[in-house]
JSON list of C-alpha atoms in Angstrom, two decimals:
[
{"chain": "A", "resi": 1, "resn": "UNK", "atom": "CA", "xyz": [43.69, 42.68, -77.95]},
{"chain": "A", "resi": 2, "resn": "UNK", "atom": "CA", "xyz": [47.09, 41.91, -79.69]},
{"chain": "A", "resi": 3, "resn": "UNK", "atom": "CA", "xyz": [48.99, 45.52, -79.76]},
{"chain": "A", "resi": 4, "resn": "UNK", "atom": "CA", "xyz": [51.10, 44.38, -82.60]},
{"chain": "A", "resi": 5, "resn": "UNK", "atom": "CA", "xyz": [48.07, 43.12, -85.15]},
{"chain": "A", "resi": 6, "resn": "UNK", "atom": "CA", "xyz": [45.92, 45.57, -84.35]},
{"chain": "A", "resi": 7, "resn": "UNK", "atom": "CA", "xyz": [48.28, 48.40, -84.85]},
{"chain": "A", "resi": 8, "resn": "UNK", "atom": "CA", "xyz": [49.35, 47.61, -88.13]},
{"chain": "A", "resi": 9, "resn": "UNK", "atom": "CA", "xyz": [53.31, 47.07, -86.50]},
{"chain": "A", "resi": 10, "resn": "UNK", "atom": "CA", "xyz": [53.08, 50.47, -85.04]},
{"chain": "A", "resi": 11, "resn": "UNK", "atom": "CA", "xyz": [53.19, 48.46, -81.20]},
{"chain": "A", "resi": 12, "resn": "UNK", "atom": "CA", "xyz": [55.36, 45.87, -81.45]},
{"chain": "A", "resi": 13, "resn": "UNK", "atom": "CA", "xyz": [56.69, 45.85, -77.54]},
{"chain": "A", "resi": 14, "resn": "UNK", "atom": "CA", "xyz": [53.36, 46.05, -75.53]},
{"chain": "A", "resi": 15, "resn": "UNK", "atom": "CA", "xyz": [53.74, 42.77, -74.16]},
{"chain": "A", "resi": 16, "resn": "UNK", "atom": "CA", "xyz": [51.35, 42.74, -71.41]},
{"chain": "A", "resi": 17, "resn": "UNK", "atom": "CA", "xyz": [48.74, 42.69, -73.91]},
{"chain": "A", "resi": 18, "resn": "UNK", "atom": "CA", "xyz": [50.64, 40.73, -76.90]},
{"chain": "A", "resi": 19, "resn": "UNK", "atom": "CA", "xyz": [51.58, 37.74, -74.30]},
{"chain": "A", "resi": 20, "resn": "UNK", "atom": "CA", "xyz": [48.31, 37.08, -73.50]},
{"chain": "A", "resi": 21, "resn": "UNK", "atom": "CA", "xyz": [46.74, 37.26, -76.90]},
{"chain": "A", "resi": 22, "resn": "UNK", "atom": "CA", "xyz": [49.33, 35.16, -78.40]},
{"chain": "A", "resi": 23, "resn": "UNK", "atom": "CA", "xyz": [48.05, 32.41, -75.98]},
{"chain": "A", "resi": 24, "resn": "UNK", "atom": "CA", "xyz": [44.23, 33.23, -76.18]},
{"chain": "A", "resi": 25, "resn": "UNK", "atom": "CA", "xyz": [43.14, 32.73, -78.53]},
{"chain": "A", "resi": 26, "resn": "UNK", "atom": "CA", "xyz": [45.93, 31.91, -81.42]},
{"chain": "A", "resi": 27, "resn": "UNK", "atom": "CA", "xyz": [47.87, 28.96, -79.44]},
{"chain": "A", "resi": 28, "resn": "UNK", "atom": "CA", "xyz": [45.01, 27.56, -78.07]},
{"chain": "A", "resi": 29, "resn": "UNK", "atom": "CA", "xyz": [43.54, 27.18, -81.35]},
{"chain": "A", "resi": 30, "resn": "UNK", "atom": "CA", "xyz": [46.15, 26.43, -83.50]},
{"chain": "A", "resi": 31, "resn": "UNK", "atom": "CA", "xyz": [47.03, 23.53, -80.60]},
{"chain": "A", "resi": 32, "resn": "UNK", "atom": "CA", "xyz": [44.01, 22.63, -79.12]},
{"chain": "A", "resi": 33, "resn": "UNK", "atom": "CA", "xyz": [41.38, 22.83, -81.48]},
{"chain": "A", "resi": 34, "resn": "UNK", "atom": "CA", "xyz": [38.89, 20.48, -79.88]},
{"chain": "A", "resi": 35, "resn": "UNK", "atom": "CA", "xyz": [39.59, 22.82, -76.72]},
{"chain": "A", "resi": 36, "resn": "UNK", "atom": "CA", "xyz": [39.01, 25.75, -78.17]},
{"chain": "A", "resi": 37, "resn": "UNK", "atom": "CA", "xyz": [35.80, 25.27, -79.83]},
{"chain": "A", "resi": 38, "resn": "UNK", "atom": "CA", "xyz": [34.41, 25.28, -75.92]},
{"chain": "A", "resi": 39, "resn": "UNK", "atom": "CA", "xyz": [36.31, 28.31, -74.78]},
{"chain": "A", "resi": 40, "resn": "UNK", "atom": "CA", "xyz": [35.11, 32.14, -74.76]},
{"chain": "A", "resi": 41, "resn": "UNK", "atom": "CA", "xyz": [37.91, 34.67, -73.72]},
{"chain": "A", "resi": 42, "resn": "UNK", "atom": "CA", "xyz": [37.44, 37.53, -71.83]},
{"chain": "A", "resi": 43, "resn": "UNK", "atom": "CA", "xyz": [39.58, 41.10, -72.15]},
{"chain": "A", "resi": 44, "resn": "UNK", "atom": "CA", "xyz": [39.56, 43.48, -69.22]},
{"chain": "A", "resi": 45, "resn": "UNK", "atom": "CA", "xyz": [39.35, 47.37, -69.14]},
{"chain": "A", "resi": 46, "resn": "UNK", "atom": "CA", "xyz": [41.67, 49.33, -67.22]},
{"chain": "A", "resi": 47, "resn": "UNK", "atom": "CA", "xyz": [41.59, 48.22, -64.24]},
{"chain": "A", "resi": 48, "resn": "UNK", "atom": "CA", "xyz": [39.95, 51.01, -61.83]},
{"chain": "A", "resi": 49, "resn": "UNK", "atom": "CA", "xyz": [42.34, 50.94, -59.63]},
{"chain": "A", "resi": 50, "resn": "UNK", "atom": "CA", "xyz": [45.34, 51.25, -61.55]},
{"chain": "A", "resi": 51, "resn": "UNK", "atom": "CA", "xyz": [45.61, 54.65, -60.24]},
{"chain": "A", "resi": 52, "resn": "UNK", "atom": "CA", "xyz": [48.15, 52.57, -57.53]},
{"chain": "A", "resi": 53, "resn": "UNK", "atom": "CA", "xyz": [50.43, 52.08, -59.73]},
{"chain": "A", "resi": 54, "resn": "UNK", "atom": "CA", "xyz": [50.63, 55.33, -61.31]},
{"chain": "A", "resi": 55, "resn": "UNK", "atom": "CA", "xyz": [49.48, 58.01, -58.90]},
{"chain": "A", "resi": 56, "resn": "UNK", "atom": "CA", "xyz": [51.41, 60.62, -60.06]},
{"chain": "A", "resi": 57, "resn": "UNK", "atom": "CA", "xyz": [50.61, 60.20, -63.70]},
{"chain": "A", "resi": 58, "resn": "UNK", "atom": "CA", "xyz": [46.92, 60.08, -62.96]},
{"chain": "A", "resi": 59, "resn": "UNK", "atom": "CA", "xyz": [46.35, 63.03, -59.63]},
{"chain": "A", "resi": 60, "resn": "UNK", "atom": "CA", "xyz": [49.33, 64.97, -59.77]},
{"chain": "A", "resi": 61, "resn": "UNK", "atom": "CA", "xyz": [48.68, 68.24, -57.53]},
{"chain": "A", "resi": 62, "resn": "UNK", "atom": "CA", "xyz": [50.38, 70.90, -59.27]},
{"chain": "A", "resi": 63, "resn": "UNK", "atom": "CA", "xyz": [51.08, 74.64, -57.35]},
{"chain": "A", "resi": 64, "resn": "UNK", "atom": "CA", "xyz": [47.76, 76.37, -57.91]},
{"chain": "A", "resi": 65, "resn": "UNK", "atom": "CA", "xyz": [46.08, 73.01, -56.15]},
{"chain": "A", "resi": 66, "resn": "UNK", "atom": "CA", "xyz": [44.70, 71.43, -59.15]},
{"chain": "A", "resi": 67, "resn": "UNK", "atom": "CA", "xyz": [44.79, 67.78, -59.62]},
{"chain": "A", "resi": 68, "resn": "UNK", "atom": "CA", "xyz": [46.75, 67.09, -63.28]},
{"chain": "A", "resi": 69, "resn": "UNK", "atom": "CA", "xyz": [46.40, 64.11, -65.07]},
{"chain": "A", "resi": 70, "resn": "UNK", "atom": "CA", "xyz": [49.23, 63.20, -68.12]},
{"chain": "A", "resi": 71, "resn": "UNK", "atom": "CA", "xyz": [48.80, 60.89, -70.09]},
{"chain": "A", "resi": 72, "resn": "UNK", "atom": "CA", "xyz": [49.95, 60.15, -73.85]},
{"chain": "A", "resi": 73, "resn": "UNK", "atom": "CA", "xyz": [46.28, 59.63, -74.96]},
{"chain": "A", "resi": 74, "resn": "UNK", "atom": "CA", "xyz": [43.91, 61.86, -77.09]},
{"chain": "A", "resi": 75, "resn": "UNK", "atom": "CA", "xyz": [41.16, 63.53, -75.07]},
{"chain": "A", "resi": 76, "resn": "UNK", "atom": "CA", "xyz": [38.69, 62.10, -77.01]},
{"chain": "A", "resi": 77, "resn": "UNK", "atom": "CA", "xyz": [39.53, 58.86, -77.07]},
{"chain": "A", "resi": 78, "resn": "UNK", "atom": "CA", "xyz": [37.01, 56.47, -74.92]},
{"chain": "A", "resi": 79, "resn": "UNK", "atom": "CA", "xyz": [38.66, 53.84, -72.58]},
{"chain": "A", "resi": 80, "resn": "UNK", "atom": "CA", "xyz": [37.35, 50.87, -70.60]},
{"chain": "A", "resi": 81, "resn": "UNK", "atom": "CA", "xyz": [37.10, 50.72, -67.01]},
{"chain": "A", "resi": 82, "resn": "UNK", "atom": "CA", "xyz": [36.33, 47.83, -64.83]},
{"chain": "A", "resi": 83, "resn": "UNK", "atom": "CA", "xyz": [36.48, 47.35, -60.83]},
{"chain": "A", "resi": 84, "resn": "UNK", "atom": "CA", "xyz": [38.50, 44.24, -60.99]},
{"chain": "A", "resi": 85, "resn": "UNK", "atom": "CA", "xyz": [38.17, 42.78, -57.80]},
{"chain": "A", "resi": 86, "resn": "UNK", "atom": "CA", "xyz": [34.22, 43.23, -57.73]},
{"chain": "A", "resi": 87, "resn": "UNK", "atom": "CA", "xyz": [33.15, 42.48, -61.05]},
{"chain": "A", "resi": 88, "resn": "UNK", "atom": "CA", "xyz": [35.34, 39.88, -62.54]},
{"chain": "A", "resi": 89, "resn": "UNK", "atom": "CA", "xyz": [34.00, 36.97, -61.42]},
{"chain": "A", "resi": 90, "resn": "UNK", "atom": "CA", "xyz": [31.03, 37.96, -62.19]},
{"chain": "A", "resi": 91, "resn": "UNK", "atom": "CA", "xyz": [30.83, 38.63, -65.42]},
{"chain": "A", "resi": 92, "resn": "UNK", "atom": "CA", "xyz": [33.22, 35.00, -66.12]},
{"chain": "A", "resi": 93, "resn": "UNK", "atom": "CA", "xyz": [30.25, 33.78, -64.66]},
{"chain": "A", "resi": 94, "resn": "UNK", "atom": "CA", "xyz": [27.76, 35.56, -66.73]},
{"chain": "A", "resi": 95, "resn": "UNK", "atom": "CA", "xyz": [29.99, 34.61, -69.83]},
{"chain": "A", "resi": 96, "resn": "UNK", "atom": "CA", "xyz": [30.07, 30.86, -68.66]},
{"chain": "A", "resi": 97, "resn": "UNK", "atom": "CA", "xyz": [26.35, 30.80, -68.99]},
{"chain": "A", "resi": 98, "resn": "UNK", "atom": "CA", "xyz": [26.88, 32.01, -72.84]},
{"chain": "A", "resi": 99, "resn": "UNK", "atom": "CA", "xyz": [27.32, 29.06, -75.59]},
{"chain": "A", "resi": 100, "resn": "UNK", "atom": "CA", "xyz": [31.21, 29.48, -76.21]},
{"chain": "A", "resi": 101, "resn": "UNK", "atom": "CA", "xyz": [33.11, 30.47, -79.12]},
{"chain": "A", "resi": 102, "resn": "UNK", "atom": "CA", "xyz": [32.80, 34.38, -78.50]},
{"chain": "A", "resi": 103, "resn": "UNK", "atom": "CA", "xyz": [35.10, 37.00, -77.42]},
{"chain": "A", "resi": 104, "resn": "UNK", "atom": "CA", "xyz": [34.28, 39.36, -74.44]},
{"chain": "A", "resi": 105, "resn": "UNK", "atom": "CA", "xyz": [35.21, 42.87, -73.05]},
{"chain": "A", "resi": 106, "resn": "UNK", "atom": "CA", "xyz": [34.72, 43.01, -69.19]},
{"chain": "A", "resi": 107, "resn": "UNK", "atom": "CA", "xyz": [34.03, 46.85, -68.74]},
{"chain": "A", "resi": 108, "resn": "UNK", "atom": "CA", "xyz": [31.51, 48.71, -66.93]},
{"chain": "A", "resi": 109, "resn": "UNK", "atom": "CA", "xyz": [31.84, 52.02, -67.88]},
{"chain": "A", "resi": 110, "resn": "UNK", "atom": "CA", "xyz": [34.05, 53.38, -71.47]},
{"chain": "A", "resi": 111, "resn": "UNK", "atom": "CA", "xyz": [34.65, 57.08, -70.36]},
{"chain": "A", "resi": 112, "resn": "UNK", "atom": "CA", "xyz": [37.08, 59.69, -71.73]},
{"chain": "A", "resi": 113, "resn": "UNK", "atom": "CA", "xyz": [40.29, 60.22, -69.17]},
{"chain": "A", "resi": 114, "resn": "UNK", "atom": "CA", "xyz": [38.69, 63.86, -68.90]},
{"chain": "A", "resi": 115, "resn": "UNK", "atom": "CA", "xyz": [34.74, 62.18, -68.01]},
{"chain": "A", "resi": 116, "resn": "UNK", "atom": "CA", "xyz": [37.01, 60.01, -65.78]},
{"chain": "A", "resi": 117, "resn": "UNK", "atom": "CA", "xyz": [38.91, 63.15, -64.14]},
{"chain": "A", "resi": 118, "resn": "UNK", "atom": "CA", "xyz": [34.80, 64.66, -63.99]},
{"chain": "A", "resi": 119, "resn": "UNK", "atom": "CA", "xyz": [33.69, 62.02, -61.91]},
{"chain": "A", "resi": 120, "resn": "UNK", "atom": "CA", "xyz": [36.81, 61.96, -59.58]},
{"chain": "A", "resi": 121, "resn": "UNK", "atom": "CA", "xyz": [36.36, 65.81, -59.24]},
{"chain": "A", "resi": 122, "resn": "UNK", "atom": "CA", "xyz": [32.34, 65.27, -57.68]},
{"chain": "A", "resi": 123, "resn": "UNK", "atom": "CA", "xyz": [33.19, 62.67, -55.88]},
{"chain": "A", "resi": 124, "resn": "UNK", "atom": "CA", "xyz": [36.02, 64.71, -54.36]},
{"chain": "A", "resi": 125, "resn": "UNK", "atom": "CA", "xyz": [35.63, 68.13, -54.55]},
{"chain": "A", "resi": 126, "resn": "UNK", "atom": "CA", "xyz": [39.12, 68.40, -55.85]},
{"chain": "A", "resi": 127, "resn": "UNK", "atom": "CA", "xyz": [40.00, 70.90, -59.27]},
{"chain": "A", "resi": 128, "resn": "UNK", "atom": "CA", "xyz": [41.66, 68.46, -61.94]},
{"chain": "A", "resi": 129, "resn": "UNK", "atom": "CA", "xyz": [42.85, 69.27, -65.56]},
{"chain": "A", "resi": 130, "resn": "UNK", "atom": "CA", "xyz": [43.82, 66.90, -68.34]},
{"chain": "A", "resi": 131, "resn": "UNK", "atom": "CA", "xyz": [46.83, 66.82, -69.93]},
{"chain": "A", "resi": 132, "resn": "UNK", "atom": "CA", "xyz": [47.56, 64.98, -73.05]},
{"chain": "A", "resi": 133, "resn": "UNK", "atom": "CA", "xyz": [51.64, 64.81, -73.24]},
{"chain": "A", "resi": 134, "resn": "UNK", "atom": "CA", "xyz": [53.76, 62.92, -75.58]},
{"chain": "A", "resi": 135, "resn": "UNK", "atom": "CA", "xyz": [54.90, 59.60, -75.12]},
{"chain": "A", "resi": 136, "resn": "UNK", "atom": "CA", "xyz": [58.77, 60.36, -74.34]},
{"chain": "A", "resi": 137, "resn": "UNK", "atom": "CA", "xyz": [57.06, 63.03, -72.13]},
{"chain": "A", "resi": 138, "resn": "UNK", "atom": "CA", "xyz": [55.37, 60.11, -70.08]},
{"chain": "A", "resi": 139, "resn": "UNK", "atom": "CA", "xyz": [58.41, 57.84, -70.42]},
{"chain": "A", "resi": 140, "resn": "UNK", "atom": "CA", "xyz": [60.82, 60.44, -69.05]},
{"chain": "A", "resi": 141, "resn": "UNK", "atom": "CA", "xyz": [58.23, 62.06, -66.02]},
{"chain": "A", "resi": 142, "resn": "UNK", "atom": "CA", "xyz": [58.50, 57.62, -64.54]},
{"chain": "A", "resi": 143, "resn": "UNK", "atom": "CA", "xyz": [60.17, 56.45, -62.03]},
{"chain": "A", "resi": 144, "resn": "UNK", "atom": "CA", "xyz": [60.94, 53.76, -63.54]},
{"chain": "A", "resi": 145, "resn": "UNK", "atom": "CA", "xyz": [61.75, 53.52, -67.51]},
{"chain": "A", "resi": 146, "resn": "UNK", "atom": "CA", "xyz": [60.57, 50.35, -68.06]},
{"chain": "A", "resi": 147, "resn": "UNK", "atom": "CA", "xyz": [57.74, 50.60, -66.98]},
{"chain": "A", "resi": 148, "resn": "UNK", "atom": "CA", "xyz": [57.05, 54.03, -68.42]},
{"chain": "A", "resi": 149, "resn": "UNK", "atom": "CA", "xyz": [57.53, 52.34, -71.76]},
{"chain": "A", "resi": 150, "resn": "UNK", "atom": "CA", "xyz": [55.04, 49.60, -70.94]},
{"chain": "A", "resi": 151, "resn": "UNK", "atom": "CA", "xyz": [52.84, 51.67, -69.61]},
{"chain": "A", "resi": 152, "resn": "UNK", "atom": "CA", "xyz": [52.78, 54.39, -72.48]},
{"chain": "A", "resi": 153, "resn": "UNK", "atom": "CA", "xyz": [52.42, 52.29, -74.79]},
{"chain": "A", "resi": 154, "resn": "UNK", "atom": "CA", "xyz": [49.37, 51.09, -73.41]},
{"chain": "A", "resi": 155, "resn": "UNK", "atom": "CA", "xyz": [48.06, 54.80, -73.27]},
{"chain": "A", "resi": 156, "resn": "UNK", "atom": "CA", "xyz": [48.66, 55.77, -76.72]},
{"chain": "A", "resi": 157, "resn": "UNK", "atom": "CA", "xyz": [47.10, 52.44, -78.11]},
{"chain": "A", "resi": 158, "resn": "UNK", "atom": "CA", "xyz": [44.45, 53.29, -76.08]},
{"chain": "A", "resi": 159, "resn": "UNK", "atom": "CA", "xyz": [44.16, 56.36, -78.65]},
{"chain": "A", "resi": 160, "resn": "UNK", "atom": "CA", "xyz": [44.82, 54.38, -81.63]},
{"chain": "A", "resi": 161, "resn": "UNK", "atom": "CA", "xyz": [43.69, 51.47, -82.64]},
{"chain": "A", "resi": 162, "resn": "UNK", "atom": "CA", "xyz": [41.71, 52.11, -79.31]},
{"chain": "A", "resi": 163, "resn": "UNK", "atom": "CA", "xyz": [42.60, 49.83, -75.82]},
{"chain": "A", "resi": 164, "resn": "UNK", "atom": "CA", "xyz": [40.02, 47.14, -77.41]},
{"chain": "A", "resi": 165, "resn": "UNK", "atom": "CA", "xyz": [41.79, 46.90, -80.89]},
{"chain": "A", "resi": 166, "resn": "UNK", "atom": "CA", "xyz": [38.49, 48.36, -82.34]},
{"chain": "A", "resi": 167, "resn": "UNK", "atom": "CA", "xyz": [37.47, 45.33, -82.29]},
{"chain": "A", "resi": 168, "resn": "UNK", "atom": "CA", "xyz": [33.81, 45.44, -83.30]},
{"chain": "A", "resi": 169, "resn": "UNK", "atom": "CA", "xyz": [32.92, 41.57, -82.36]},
{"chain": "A", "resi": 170, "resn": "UNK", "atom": "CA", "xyz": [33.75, 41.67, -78.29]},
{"chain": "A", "resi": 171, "resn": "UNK", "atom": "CA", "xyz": [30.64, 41.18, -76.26]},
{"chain": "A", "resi": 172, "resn": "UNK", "atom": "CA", "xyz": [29.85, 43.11, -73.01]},
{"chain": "A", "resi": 173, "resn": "UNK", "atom": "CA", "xyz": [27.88, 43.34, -70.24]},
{"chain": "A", "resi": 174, "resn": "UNK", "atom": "CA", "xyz": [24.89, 44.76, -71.97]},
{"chain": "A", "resi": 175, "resn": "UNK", "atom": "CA", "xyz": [25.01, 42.16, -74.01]},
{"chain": "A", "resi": 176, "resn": "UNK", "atom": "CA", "xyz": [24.46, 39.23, -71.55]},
{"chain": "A", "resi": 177, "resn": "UNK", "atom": "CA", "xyz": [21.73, 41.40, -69.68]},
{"chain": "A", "resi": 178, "resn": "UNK", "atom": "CA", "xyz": [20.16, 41.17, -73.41]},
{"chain": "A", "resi": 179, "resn": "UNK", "atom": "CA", "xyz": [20.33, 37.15, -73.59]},
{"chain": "A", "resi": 180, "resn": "UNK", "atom": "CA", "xyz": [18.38, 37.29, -69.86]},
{"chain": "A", "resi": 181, "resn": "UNK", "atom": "CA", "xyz": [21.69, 36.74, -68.32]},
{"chain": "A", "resi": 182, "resn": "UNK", "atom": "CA", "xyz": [22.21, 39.05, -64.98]},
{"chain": "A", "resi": 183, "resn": "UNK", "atom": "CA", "xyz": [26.14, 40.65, -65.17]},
{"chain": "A", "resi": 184, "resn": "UNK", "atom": "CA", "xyz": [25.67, 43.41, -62.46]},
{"chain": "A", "resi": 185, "resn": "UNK", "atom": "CA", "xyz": [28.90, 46.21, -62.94]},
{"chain": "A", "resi": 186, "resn": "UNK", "atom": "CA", "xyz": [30.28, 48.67, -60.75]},
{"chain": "A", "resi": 187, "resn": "UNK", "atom": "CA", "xyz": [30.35, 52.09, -61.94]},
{"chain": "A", "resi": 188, "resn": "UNK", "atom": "CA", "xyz": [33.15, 54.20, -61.73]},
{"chain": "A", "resi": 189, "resn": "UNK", "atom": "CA", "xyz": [31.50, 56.92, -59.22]},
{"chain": "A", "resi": 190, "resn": "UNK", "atom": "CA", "xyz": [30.53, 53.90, -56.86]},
{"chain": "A", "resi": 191, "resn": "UNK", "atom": "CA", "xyz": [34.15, 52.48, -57.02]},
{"chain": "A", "resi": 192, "resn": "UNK", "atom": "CA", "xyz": [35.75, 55.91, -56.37]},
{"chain": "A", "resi": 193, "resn": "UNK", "atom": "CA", "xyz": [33.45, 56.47, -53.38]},
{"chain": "A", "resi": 194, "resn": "UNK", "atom": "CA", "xyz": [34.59, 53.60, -51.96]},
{"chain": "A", "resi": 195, "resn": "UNK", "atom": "CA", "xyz": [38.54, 54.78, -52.04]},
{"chain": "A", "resi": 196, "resn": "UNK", "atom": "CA", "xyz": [40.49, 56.29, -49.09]},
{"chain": "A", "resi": 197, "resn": "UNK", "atom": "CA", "xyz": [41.80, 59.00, -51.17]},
{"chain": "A", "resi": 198, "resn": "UNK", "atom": "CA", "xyz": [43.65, 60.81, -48.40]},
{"chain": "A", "resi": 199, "resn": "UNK", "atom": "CA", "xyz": [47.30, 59.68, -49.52]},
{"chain": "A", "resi": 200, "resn": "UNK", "atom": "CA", "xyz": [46.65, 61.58, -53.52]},
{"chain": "A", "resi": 201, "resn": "UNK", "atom": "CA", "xyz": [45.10, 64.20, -51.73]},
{"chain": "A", "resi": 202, "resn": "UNK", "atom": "CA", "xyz": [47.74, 65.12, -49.02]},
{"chain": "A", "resi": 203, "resn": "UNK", "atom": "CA", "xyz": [50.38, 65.31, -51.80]}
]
């Protein structure tokens, strides 16, 4: 979705999302016309494994042994989740089966960061606790600023407008299973059983 639309102004530096949406679809359209009247584009969900990039945002083990997750996005809020290097390709595939003209969300599961933290915590046995902070909070706890401020961002648009731009049009999986078109999706408690978690949990 594009950060900057979406949120009324109110993110108007979250350019990993606004870069891409700038070029699918507005340029493309406004360009290529005859182009983009066969094109679909697809969104992603957080990727599942994003933890990598961010381990100490999402598991950090705090004295009494829990596992704390901080993040500058409301409890409540639902967020996308896809195994990216599983499911991508096939759901493009799925979605190249589809006439075009439509507008996708690859995602196989839309939990809450604490249902996420749940899942983690049977797969792992581990305590965990979720932690909604503020976004300087987030920003100041990263390693690196920069990214902290890309990164928030994407965390508290996650809480509002919503990660998707609340956009009500985007297809999804469930929808191509519904036009008889198979789009198989990993589920978050099959990804995280597939993880060596030893490095978060020796912390």
């Amino acid at each position: 979705s594009h950060a900057g639309r979406c949120s009324g102004g109110r993110f108007g530096e979250l350019y990993h999302f606004d870069a891409k949406a700038d070029v699918f679809p507005g340029y493309v359209s406004e360009t290529y016309p005859e182009l983009a009247a066969k094109m679909s584009c697809v969104q992603t969900g957080y990727f599942m494994s994003s933890y990598k990039l961010a381990p100490g945002a999402y598991f950090n083990k705090t004295a009494d042994g829990t596992f704390q997750m901080s993040f500058p996005t409301a409890p409540d809020a639902q967020v996308p989740h896809l195994d990216v290097n599983a499911d991508t390709g096939t759901f493009v595939y799925a979605v190249s089966q589809m006439p075009p003209g439509k507008s996708y969300i690859a995602e196989a599961s839309r939990p809450t960061w604490p249902e996420f933290l749940k899942t983690w915590s049977e797969v792992t046995k581990q305590p965990t606790r979720y932690q909604e902070i503020t976004l300087e909070q987030f920003i100041e706890a990263s390693p690196d600023k920069a990214f902290g401020e890309e990164a928030g961002d994407m965390f508290a648009y996650s809480s509002s407008p919503g990660y998707d731009g609340a956009d009500p049009t985007l297809l999804k999986a469930a929808d191509l299973e519904k036009a008889g078109i198979e789009c198989p999706m990993t589920s978050l408690e099959e990804f995280m059983k597939k993880q060596d978690w030893t490095t978060i949990l020796e912390q």
